[in-house]
Amino acid sequence: MKIVVLKFGGTSVGTIEKIKNVADIICIYLKKRYKVIVVSSAMSGVTNELINKSEKISRNFSEAEYDVLVSSGEQIACSLLAGRLIHKGYKSRSWLSWQIPIITKGPYKNSRINQINKNRIIKFLKEGGIPIISGFQGINDQNRITTIGRGGSDASAIMIAKFFRAKRCIIYTDVEGVYTTDPNKLNKAKKIKVISYEEMLEMASLGAKVMQPVSIQDARLNRIDIEVKSSFIKKPGTLITKRSNIINNKIVTGISSTQNDSKVSLIGVKDKPGVAAAIFKPLSRNSINVDMVVQNISANGKETDLTFTIKTEDLKKTKKIIESNRNINFRKLLLKRNVSKISVIGVGMITTPGVTFRMFQTLANKKINIQVISTSEIKISVLIDKKNTKKALIALHKEFKLES
Ligand code: ADP
Ligand code: ASP
Ligand code: MG
């Protein structure tokens, strides 16, 4: 069977007119004799609305009920899309995860797809049907509904492509593909023709919302090529694939930036073994994700300063946890909202010296102060004041010749 998996994001199914347009895109693949499996997200804005409702009902809303609630947006979009295809004379139906089933493992709100039962969908495809599968959701071994993290329909599509051995997996979205940086933030951003899993994973993890990071891990692990395309403009998109498929002469492939980060500094922490662990253990127990971490070299051998970043939504909780932590001593706690992490990403960095210097010099020329630095083999991240984000993006985009 020549199967193609088509995933439509929230913006692609955001209105009735857009859903009609999606039905027309599906027909193009049917004409090319593909068996089409569709994965749909919720209409844009719906998941956020549901989350708001859960917060209004209770500040401690049950996580299991949260998943039942927030996965319901997908049900609406799937039935509307199936309804449109039926209207056009095709055989189609919606499939919710429990009806297949798509089995997940892990905690509510953040499960991972583990197994997909193929039988019912294969039978339906053989009968000429077009299955419209709800993204973002699954069921666990307790037979309860789960969700797989925000933006999770991307991972649903990739896992469905894996289990059904699809020939192609296409992610339809509201931009023409993956760009050198968010095209909605910088109009000089250029579409990237081909990008490696590793680079895409870094870009996604460091702020490029276009693909969910987990989905890229799944694709990389299972060697699934992903095509990212626009559902509004008929143009070639971006191919996400393995590194050996790519000939690239660029040092830097893309730049990502984050929003809503905050910086936490503990001044005058006792410099002895186990202190960092004592600080981070209660944070991790409370599911607070700590990102960039720096510890100064202790000048007097007794005290040091420790700085790390977190999401601003976790700031209050973090302050409370640190202040009530009896296992640590420090002189002062400094909290700073409105910082942003800018990252340059590219496998070309591995073989090219001087990228770090060029990044720092470019920012210095624009009088942008660097607060924290972290690096890996294929990325350099710096923390700066949020108000300088756009200025930094423009300057770095130019410095690394991403416009041409
Ligand atoms: P969907 O609803 O299709 O899942 P998302 O909103 O999750 O779409 O992702 C698409 C958005 O990702 C774009 O509108 C764009 O603003 C943003 N984005 C961020 N970084 C990038 C990038 N490097 N390339 C393309 N889009 C990006
Ligand atoms: N509807 C879900 C969300 O908004 C999943 C997705 O869009 O992929 O996070
Ligand atoms: Mg998305």
GROMACS .gro file of C-alpha atoms and ligand atoms in nm:
model
  441
    1MET     CA    1   0.000   0.000   0.000
    2LYS     CA    2   0.136   0.343  -0.095
    3ILE     CA    3   0.049   0.535   0.222
    4VAL     CA    4   0.096   0.907   0.282
    5VAL     CA    5   0.040   1.065   0.624
    6LEU     CA    6  -0.086   1.424   0.605
    7LYS     CA    7  -0.087   1.627   0.926
    8PHE     CA    8  -0.279   1.952   0.949
    9GLY     CA    9  -0.200   2.193   1.231
   10GLY     CA   10  -0.441   2.419   1.414
   11THR     CA   11  -0.394   2.710   1.176
   12SER     CA   12  -0.467   2.487   0.876
   13VAL     CA   13  -0.804   2.382   1.021
   14GLY     CA   14  -0.871   2.713   1.200
   15THR     CA   15  -1.194   2.802   1.017
   16ILE     CA   16  -1.465   2.626   0.816
   17GLU     CA   17  -1.319   2.771   0.494
   18LYS     CA   18  -0.976   2.636   0.589
   19ILE     CA   19  -1.117   2.291   0.659
   20LYS     CA   20  -1.274   2.292   0.313
   21ASN     CA   21  -0.932   2.383   0.172
   22VAL     CA   22  -0.773   2.092   0.362
   23ALA     CA   23  -1.027   1.851   0.210
   24ASP     CA   24  -0.918   1.977  -0.134
   25ILE     CA   25  -0.550   1.913  -0.050
   26ILE     CA   26  -0.636   1.555   0.054
   27CYS     CA   27  -0.801   1.500  -0.287
   28ILE     CA   28  -0.472   1.586  -0.463
   29TYR     CA   29  -0.308   1.283  -0.296
   30LEU     CA   30  -0.603   1.058  -0.368
   31LYS     CA   31  -0.567   1.146  -0.737
   32LYS     CA   32  -0.200   1.044  -0.715
   33ARG     CA   33  -0.326   0.703  -0.597
   34TYR     CA   34  -0.198   0.737  -0.241
   35LYS     CA   35  -0.382   0.580   0.050
   36VAL     CA   36  -0.419   0.885   0.271
   37ILE     CA   37  -0.409   0.884   0.650
   38VAL     CA   38  -0.493   1.228   0.790
   39VAL     CA   39  -0.388   1.352   1.133
   40SER     CA   40  -0.559   1.666   1.256
   41SER     CA   41  -0.492   1.906   1.537
   42ALA     CA   42  -0.764   2.117   1.703
   43MET     CA   43  -0.884   2.439   1.537
   44SER     CA   44  -0.637   2.712   1.635
   45GLY     CA   45  -0.705   2.869   1.973
   46VAL     CA   46  -0.933   2.587   2.091
   47THR     CA   47  -0.672   2.402   2.302
   48ASN     CA   48  -0.574   2.729   2.474
   49GLU     CA   49  -0.939   2.804   2.550
   50LEU     CA   50  -0.982   2.460   2.707
   51ILE     CA   51  -0.671   2.507   2.920
   52ASN     CA   52  -0.808   2.843   3.040
   53LYS     CA   53  -1.130   2.672   3.141
   54SER     CA   54  -0.946   2.407   3.340
   55GLU     CA   55  -0.759   2.681   3.528
   56LYS     CA   56  -1.084   2.858   3.610
   57ILE     CA   57  -1.244   2.542   3.751
   58SER     CA   58  -0.952   2.457   3.976
   59ARG     CA   59  -0.594   2.566   4.028
   60ASN     CA   60  -0.519   2.199   4.092
   61PHE     CA   61  -0.722   2.052   3.808
   62SER     CA   62  -0.681   1.674   3.792
   63GLU     CA   63  -0.418   1.584   3.532
   64ALA     CA   64  -0.621   1.290   3.402
   65GLU     CA   65  -0.925   1.514   3.353
   66TYR     CA   66  -0.702   1.780   3.197
   67ASP     CA   67  -0.613   1.533   2.922
   68VAL     CA   68  -0.979   1.443   2.861
   69LEU     CA   69  -1.063   1.811   2.838
   70VAL     CA   70  -0.779   1.948   2.626
   71SER     CA   71  -0.781   1.660   2.377
   72SER     CA   72  -1.144   1.731   2.291
   73GLY     CA   73  -1.058   2.006   2.042
   74GLU     CA   74  -0.915   1.745   1.806
   75GLN     CA   75  -1.247   1.559   1.803
   76ILE     CA   76  -1.428   1.865   1.664
   77ALA     CA   77  -1.173   1.927   1.387
   78CYS     CA   78  -1.164   1.559   1.284
   79SER     CA   79  -1.540   1.525   1.255
   80LEU     CA   80  -1.571   1.849   1.057
   81LEU     CA   81  -1.300   1.736   0.815
   82ALA     CA   82  -1.448   1.387   0.775
   83GLY     CA   83  -1.789   1.550   0.725
   84ARG     CA   84  -1.651   1.767   0.446
   85LEU     CA   85  -1.495   1.468   0.268
   86ILE     CA   86  -1.823   1.276   0.295
   87HIS     CA   87  -1.997   1.584   0.152
   88LYS     CA   88  -1.757   1.569  -0.145
   89GLY     CA   89  -1.857   1.207  -0.207
   90TYR     CA   90  -1.569   1.025  -0.037
   91LYS     CA   91  -1.576   0.752   0.224
   92SER     CA   92  -1.428   0.899   0.539
   93ARG     CA   93  -1.466   0.896   0.917
   94SER     CA   94  -1.303   1.037   1.225
   95TRP     CA   95  -1.093   0.807   1.445
   96LEU     CA   96  -1.027   0.909   1.803
   97SER     CA   97  -0.718   0.756   1.959
   98TRP     CA   98  -0.909   0.510   2.179
   99GLN     CA   99  -1.096   0.377   1.876
  100ILE     CA  100  -0.774   0.262   1.705
  101PRO     CA  101  -0.621   0.242   1.973
  102ILE     CA  102  -0.306   0.454   2.002
  103ILE     CA  103  -0.137   0.340   2.322
  104THR     CA  104   0.078   0.581   2.522
  105LYS     CA  105   0.316   0.549   2.814
  106GLY     CA  106   0.422   0.809   3.069
  107PRO     CA  107   0.252   1.078   3.275
  108TYR     CA  108  -0.068   1.259   3.187
  109LYS     CA  109  -0.008   1.582   2.990
  110ASN     CA  110   0.323   1.448   2.867
  111SER     CA  111   0.286   1.088   2.748
  112ARG     CA  112   0.468   0.927   2.456
  113ILE     CA  113   0.315   0.708   2.186
  114ASN     CA  114   0.430   0.352   2.238
  115GLN     CA  115   0.213   0.135   2.016
  116ILE     CA  116  -0.049   0.178   1.744
  117ASN     CA  117  -0.288  -0.099   1.647
  118LYS     CA  118  -0.299  -0.103   1.270
  119ASN     CA  119  -0.580  -0.348   1.199
  120ARG     CA  120  -0.888  -0.127   1.195
  121ILE     CA  121  -0.725   0.153   1.001
  122ILE     CA  122  -0.575  -0.084   0.742
  123LYS     CA  123  -0.917  -0.246   0.693
  124PHE     CA  124  -1.074   0.097   0.649
  125LEU     CA  125  -0.805   0.202   0.399
  126LYS     CA  126  -0.859  -0.118   0.201
  127GLU     CA  127  -1.228  -0.037   0.185
  128GLY     CA  128  -1.134   0.293   0.022
  129GLY     CA  129  -1.182   0.503   0.337
  130ILE     CA  130  -0.995   0.815   0.439
  131PRO     CA  131  -0.927   0.794   0.813
  132ILE     CA  132  -0.907   1.128   0.996
  133ILE     CA  133  -0.711   1.054   1.313
  134SER     CA  134  -0.706   1.287   1.612
  135GLY     CA  135  -0.355   1.407   1.684
  136PHE     CA  136  -0.220   1.489   2.030
  137GLN     CA  137  -0.403   1.211   2.216
  138GLY     CA  138  -0.380   0.846   2.312
  139ILE     CA  139  -0.491   0.605   2.581
  140ASN     CA  140  -0.284   0.448   2.854
  141ASP     CA  141  -0.287   0.099   3.008
  142GLN     CA  142  -0.562   0.215   3.245
  143ASN     CA  143  -0.780   0.283   2.939
  144ARG     CA  144  -0.773   0.653   3.016
  145ILE     CA  145  -0.722   0.936   2.769
  146THR     CA  146  -0.376   1.093   2.762
  147THR     CA  147  -0.212   1.380   2.575
  148ILE     CA  148   0.141   1.399   2.446
  149GLY     CA  149   0.250   1.759   2.513
  150ARG     CA  150   0.167   2.089   2.344
  151GLY     CA  151   0.209   2.078   1.969
  152GLY     CA  152   0.194   1.699   1.998
  153SER     CA  153   0.003   1.633   1.675
  154ASP     CA  154   0.339   1.649   1.500
  155ALA     CA  155   0.455   1.348   1.703
  156SER     CA  156   0.124   1.170   1.636
  157ALA     CA  157   0.182   1.205   1.262
  158ILE     CA  158   0.540   1.079   1.282
  159MET     CA  159   0.449   0.775   1.492
  160ILE     CA  160   0.158   0.695   1.260
  161ALA     CA  161   0.397   0.719   0.963
  162LYS     CA  162   0.629   0.480   1.146
  163PHE     CA  163   0.372   0.217   1.237
  164PHE     CA  164   0.199   0.223   0.898
  165ARG     CA  165   0.531   0.234   0.710
  166ALA     CA  166   0.415   0.538   0.516
  167LYS     CA  167   0.601   0.639   0.201
  168ARG     CA  168   0.573   1.006   0.297
  169CYS     CA  169   0.492   1.211   0.605
  170ILE     CA  170   0.387   1.568   0.533
  171ILE     CA  171   0.330   1.835   0.797
  172TYR     CA  172   0.100   2.108   0.665
  173THR     CA  173   0.122   2.437   0.851
  174ASP     CA  174   0.075   2.814   0.808
  175VAL     CA  175   0.428   2.889   0.681
  176GLU     CA  176   0.599   2.750   0.371
  177GLY     CA  177   0.845   2.536   0.564
  178VAL     CA  178   1.123   2.567   0.818
  179TYR     CA  179   1.294   2.906   0.792
  180THR     CA  180   1.635   3.031   0.903
  181THR     CA  181   1.445   3.202   1.184
  182ASP     CA  182   1.076   3.259   1.262
  183PRO     CA  183   0.944   3.434   0.946
  184ASN     CA  184   0.677   3.602   1.157
  185LYS     CA  185   0.951   3.772   1.360
  186LEU     CA  186   1.198   3.854   1.084
  187ASN     CA  187   1.081   3.911   0.730
  188LYS     CA  188   1.430   3.849   0.592
  189ALA     CA  189   1.411   3.487   0.712
  190LYS     CA  190   1.476   3.240   0.428
  191LYS     CA  191   1.313   2.904   0.372
  192ILE     CA  192   1.553   2.613   0.429
  193LYS     CA  193   1.532   2.343   0.159
  194VAL     CA  194   1.682   2.058   0.361
  195ILE     CA  195   1.770   2.038   0.730
  196SER     CA  196   1.910   1.755   0.942
  197TYR     CA  197   1.721   1.599   1.233
  198GLU     CA  198   1.993   1.722   1.470
  199GLU     CA  199   1.966   2.083   1.359
  200MET     CA  200   1.586   2.075   1.356
  201LEU     CA  201   1.582   1.924   1.703
  202GLU     CA  202   1.802   2.204   1.835
  203MET     CA  203   1.597   2.471   1.656
  204ALA     CA  204   1.270   2.328   1.787
  205SER     CA  205   1.400   2.283   2.142
  206LEU     CA  206   1.541   2.635   2.139
  207GLY     CA  207   1.219   2.805   2.037
  208ALA     CA  208   1.121   2.729   1.674
  209LYS     CA  209   0.758   2.633   1.724
  210VAL     CA  210   0.714   2.502   1.370
  211MET     CA  211   0.791   2.142   1.480
  212GLN     CA  212   0.748   1.989   1.824
  213PRO     CA  213   1.089   1.867   1.955
  214VAL     CA  214   0.964   1.520   2.059
  215SER     CA  215   0.837   1.461   1.706
  216ILE     CA  216   1.185   1.523   1.567
  217GLN     CA  217   1.337   1.279   1.817
  218ASP     CA  218   1.084   1.018   1.706
  219ALA     CA  219   1.155   1.087   1.338
  220ARG     CA  220   1.530   1.066   1.391
  221LEU     CA  221   1.508   0.743   1.584
  222ASN     CA  222   1.288   0.583   1.320
  223ARG     CA  223   1.455   0.746   1.018
  224ILE     CA  224   1.135   0.908   0.892
  225ASP     CA  225   1.176   1.190   0.643
  226ILE     CA  226   0.944   1.481   0.715
  227GLU     CA  227   0.821   1.733   0.461
  228VAL     CA  228   0.698   2.064   0.606
  229LYS     CA  229   0.471   2.265   0.377
  230SER     CA  230   0.213   2.540   0.366
  231SER     CA  231  -0.152   2.446   0.345
  232PHE     CA  232  -0.224   2.783   0.183
  233ILE     CA  233   0.044   2.828  -0.082
  234LYS     CA  234   0.141   2.557  -0.328
  235LYS     CA  235   0.522   2.569  -0.311
  236PRO     CA  236   0.797   2.325  -0.220
  237GLY     CA  237   0.860   2.316   0.155
  238THR     CA  238   1.142   2.187   0.375
  239LEU     CA  239   1.273   1.832   0.401
  240ILE     CA  240   1.389   1.716   0.745
  241THR     CA  241   1.618   1.418   0.698
  242LYS     CA  242   1.938   1.248   0.806
  243ARG     CA  243   2.264   1.437   0.786
  244SER     CA  244   2.423   1.214   0.524
  245ASN     CA  245   2.148   1.314   0.276
  246ILE     CA  246   2.254   1.678   0.293
  247ILE     CA  247   2.521   1.873   0.113
  248ASN     CA  248   2.555   2.198   0.299
  249ASN     CA  249   2.812   2.472   0.282
  250LYS     CA  250   2.659   2.692   0.549
  251ILE     CA  251   2.820   2.723   0.891
  252VAL     CA  252   2.499   2.828   1.060
  253THR     CA  253   2.167   2.685   0.943
  254GLY     CA  254   1.926   2.878   1.161
  255ILE     CA  255   1.866   3.100   1.461
  256SER     CA  256   1.607   3.042   1.731
  257SER     CA  257   1.491   3.260   2.015
  258THR     CA  258   1.281   3.201   2.322
  259GLN     CA  259   1.030   3.419   2.502
  260ASN     CA  260   0.913   3.421   2.860
  261ASP     CA  261   1.239   3.318   3.021
  262SER     CA  262   1.356   3.435   3.363
  263LYS     CA  263   1.694   3.431   3.530
  264VAL     CA  264   1.755   3.320   3.888
  265SER     CA  265   2.083   3.396   4.068
  266LEU     CA  266   2.188   3.273   4.410
  267ILE     CA  267   2.464   3.495   4.540
  268GLY     CA  268   2.709   3.375   4.804
  269VAL     CA  269   2.629   3.004   4.800
  270LYS     CA  270   2.857   2.783   5.013
  271ASP     CA  271   3.112   2.626   4.779
  272LYS     CA  272   3.108   2.260   4.879
  273PRO     CA  273   3.013   1.929   4.716
  274GLY     CA  274   2.642   1.860   4.687
  275VAL     CA  275   2.522   2.221   4.691
  276ALA     CA  276   2.407   2.234   4.327
  277ALA     CA  277   2.225   1.904   4.373
  278ALA     CA  278   2.056   2.039   4.687
  279ILE     CA  279   1.935   2.342   4.492
  280PHE     CA  280   1.807   2.154   4.188
  281LYS     CA  281   1.656   1.844   4.351
  282PRO     CA  282   1.338   2.013   4.484
  283LEU     CA  283   1.300   2.204   4.156
  284SER     CA  284   1.307   1.885   3.955
  285ARG     CA  285   1.064   1.719   4.200
  286ASN     CA  286   0.824   2.004   4.125
  287SER     CA  287   0.868   1.955   3.749
  288ILE     CA  288   1.043   2.289   3.704
  289ASN     CA  289   1.259   2.274   3.399
  290VAL     CA  290   1.597   2.435   3.460
  291ASP     CA  291   1.770   2.546   3.144
  292MET     CA  292   2.101   2.734   3.124
  293VAL     CA  293   2.317   2.691   3.435
  294VAL     CA  294   2.640   2.873   3.525
  295GLN     CA  295   2.841   2.863   3.840
  296ASN     CA  296   3.120   3.113   3.897
  297ILE     CA  297   3.461   2.996   4.003
  298SER     CA  298   3.487   3.062   4.373
  299ALA     CA  299   3.739   3.341   4.435
  300ASN     CA  300   3.795   3.267   4.802
  301GLY     CA  301   3.722   2.895   4.794
  302LYS     CA  302   3.428   2.944   5.031
  303GLU     CA  303   3.149   3.105   4.836
  304THR     CA  304   3.024   3.104   4.481
  305ASP     CA  305   2.735   3.245   4.273
  306LEU     CA  306   2.499   3.019   4.081
  307THR     CA  307   2.273   3.134   3.798
  308PHE     CA  308   2.012   2.945   3.598
  309THR     CA  309   1.714   3.012   3.375
  310ILE     CA  310   1.356   2.886   3.393
  311LYS     CA  311   1.025   2.965   3.223
  312THR     CA  312   0.871   3.282   3.371
  313GLU     CA  313   0.552   3.091   3.454
  314ASP     CA  314   0.761   2.890   3.705
  315LEU     CA  315   0.924   3.193   3.868
  316LYS     CA  316   0.694   3.231   4.170
  317LYS     CA  317   0.709   2.860   4.248
  318THR     CA  318   1.089   2.857   4.211
  319LYS     CA  319   1.127   3.152   4.450
  320LYS     CA  320   0.913   2.978   4.708
  321ILE     CA  321   1.104   2.650   4.678
  322ILE     CA  322   1.446   2.814   4.706
  323GLU     CA  323   1.349   3.034   4.998
  324SER     CA  324   1.209   2.740   5.191
  325ASN     CA  325   1.502   2.507   5.112
  326ARG     CA  326   1.672   2.437   5.444
  327ASN     CA  327   1.956   2.243   5.284
  328ILE     CA  328   2.114   2.548   5.123
  329ASN     CA  329   2.264   2.875   5.243
  330PHE     CA  330   2.308   3.186   5.032
  331ARG     CA  331   2.336   3.557   5.087
  332LYS     CA  332   2.100   3.694   4.824
  333LEU     CA  333   1.844   3.570   4.571
  334LEU     CA  334   1.815   3.774   4.248
  335LEU     CA  335   1.526   3.721   4.009
  336LYS     CA  336   1.509   3.873   3.663
  337ARG     CA  337   1.216   3.846   3.425
  338ASN     CA  338   1.223   3.937   3.056
  339VAL     CA  339   1.535   3.764   2.938
  340SER     CA  340   1.557   3.584   2.605
  341LYS     CA  341   1.778   3.305   2.481
  342ILE     CA  342   1.917   3.347   2.129
  343SER     CA  343   2.077   3.042   1.971
  344VAL     CA  344   2.268   2.994   1.649
  345ILE     CA  345   2.250   2.638   1.518
  346GLY     CA  346   2.438   2.449   1.248
  347VAL     CA  347   2.633   2.129   1.193
  348GLY     CA  348   2.884   2.341   0.998
  349MET     CA  349   3.011   2.471   1.333
  350ILE     CA  350   3.178   2.141   1.409
  351THR     CA  351   3.439   2.199   1.142
  352THR     CA  352   3.457   2.578   1.145
  353PRO     CA  353   3.647   2.760   1.418
  354GLY     CA  354   3.559   3.113   1.525
  355VAL     CA  355   3.179   3.094   1.526
  356THR     CA  356   3.160   3.174   1.899
  357PHE     CA  357   3.382   3.478   1.853
  358ARG     CA  358   3.176   3.602   1.558
  359MET     CA  359   2.856   3.568   1.756
  360PHE     CA  360   2.994   3.754   2.058
  361GLN     CA  361   3.152   4.028   1.845
  362THR     CA  362   2.829   4.083   1.652
  363LEU     CA  363   2.636   4.129   1.975
  364ALA     CA  364   2.908   4.351   2.120
  365ASN     CA  365   2.894   4.575   1.811
  366LYS     CA  366   2.524   4.624   1.880
  367LYS     CA  367   2.599   4.692   2.249
  368ILE     CA  368   2.401   4.388   2.357
  369ASN     CA  369   2.515   4.246   2.687
  370ILE     CA  370   2.552   3.867   2.718
  371GLN     CA  371   2.434   3.738   3.056
  372VAL     CA  372   2.477   3.360   3.028
  373ILE     CA  373   2.636   3.137   2.762
  374SER     CA  374   2.587   2.770   2.684
  375THR     CA  375   2.719   2.567   2.394
  376SER     CA  376   2.701   2.224   2.236
  377GLU     CA  377   2.869   2.078   1.931
  378ILE     CA  378   2.615   2.235   1.695
  379LYS     CA  379   2.474   2.533   1.881
  380ILE     CA  380   2.570   2.843   2.080
  381SER     CA  381   2.311   3.001   2.306
  382VAL     CA  382   2.332   3.333   2.485
  383LEU     CA  383   2.098   3.495   2.730
  384ILE     CA  384   2.020   3.862   2.667
  385ASP     CA  385   1.763   4.122   2.765
  386LYS     CA  386   1.434   4.043   2.594
  387LYS     CA  387   1.410   4.397   2.455
  388ASN     CA  388   1.721   4.329   2.243
  389THR     CA  389   1.589   4.008   2.084
  390LYS     CA  390   1.489   4.155   1.748
  391LYS     CA  391   1.810   4.360   1.721
  392ALA     CA  392   2.018   4.050   1.795
  393LEU     CA  393   1.823   3.837   1.547
  394ILE     CA  394   1.872   4.088   1.266
  395ALA     CA  395   2.244   4.129   1.335
  396LEU     CA  396   2.319   3.755   1.366
  397HIS     CA  397   2.107   3.667   1.064
  398LYS     CA  398   2.320   3.908   0.862
  399GLU     CA  399   2.654   3.804   1.015
  400PHE     CA  400   2.602   3.437   0.928
  401LYS     CA  401   2.479   3.521   0.577
  402LEU     CA  402   2.142   3.355   0.621
  403GLU     CA  403   1.970   3.603   0.391
  404SER     CA  404   2.141   3.473   0.078
  405ADP     P1  405   0.055   2.442   1.341
  405ADP     O1  406  -0.073   2.505   1.385
  405ADP     O2  407   0.054   2.410   1.195
  405ADP     O3  408   0.102   2.329   1.426
  405ADP     P2  409   0.248   2.613   1.472
  405ADP     O4  410   0.189   2.745   1.512
  405ADP     O5  411   0.269   2.512   1.576
  405ADP     O6  412   0.164   2.559   1.350
  405ADP     O7  413   0.391   2.639   1.400
  405ADP     C1  414   0.400   2.729   1.294
  405ADP     C2  415   0.460   2.860   1.341
  405ADP     O8  416   0.594   2.837   1.385
  405ADP     C3  417   0.476   2.965   1.234
  405ADP     O9  418   0.359   3.041   1.219
  405ADP     C4  419   0.596   3.046   1.278
  405ADP    O10  420   0.558   3.170   1.334
  405ADP     C5  421   0.659   2.962   1.389
  405ADP     N1  422   0.804   2.945   1.370
  405ADP     C6  423   0.898   2.965   1.467
  405ADP     N2  424   1.020   2.944   1.421
  405ADP     C7  425   1.008   2.907   1.291
  405ADP     C8  426   1.101   2.870   1.190
  405ADP     N3  427   1.233   2.867   1.211
  405ADP     N4  428   1.051   2.839   1.068
  405ADP     C9  429   0.919   2.842   1.043
  405ADP     N5  430   0.825   2.876   1.136
  405ADP    C10  431   0.869   2.909   1.259
  406ASP     N1  432  -0.397   2.104   1.977
  406ASP     C1  433  -0.274   2.072   2.048
  406ASP     C2  434  -0.204   2.200   2.093
  406ASP     O1  435  -0.254   2.308   2.069
  406ASP     C3  436  -0.183   1.985   1.968
  406ASP     C4  437  -0.124   2.046   1.843
  406ASP     O2  438  -0.160   2.157   1.804
  406ASP     O3  439  -0.039   1.981   1.782
  406ASP     O4  440  -0.104   2.190   2.159
  407MG      MG  441   0.232   2.304   1.592
   0.00000   0.00000   0.00000
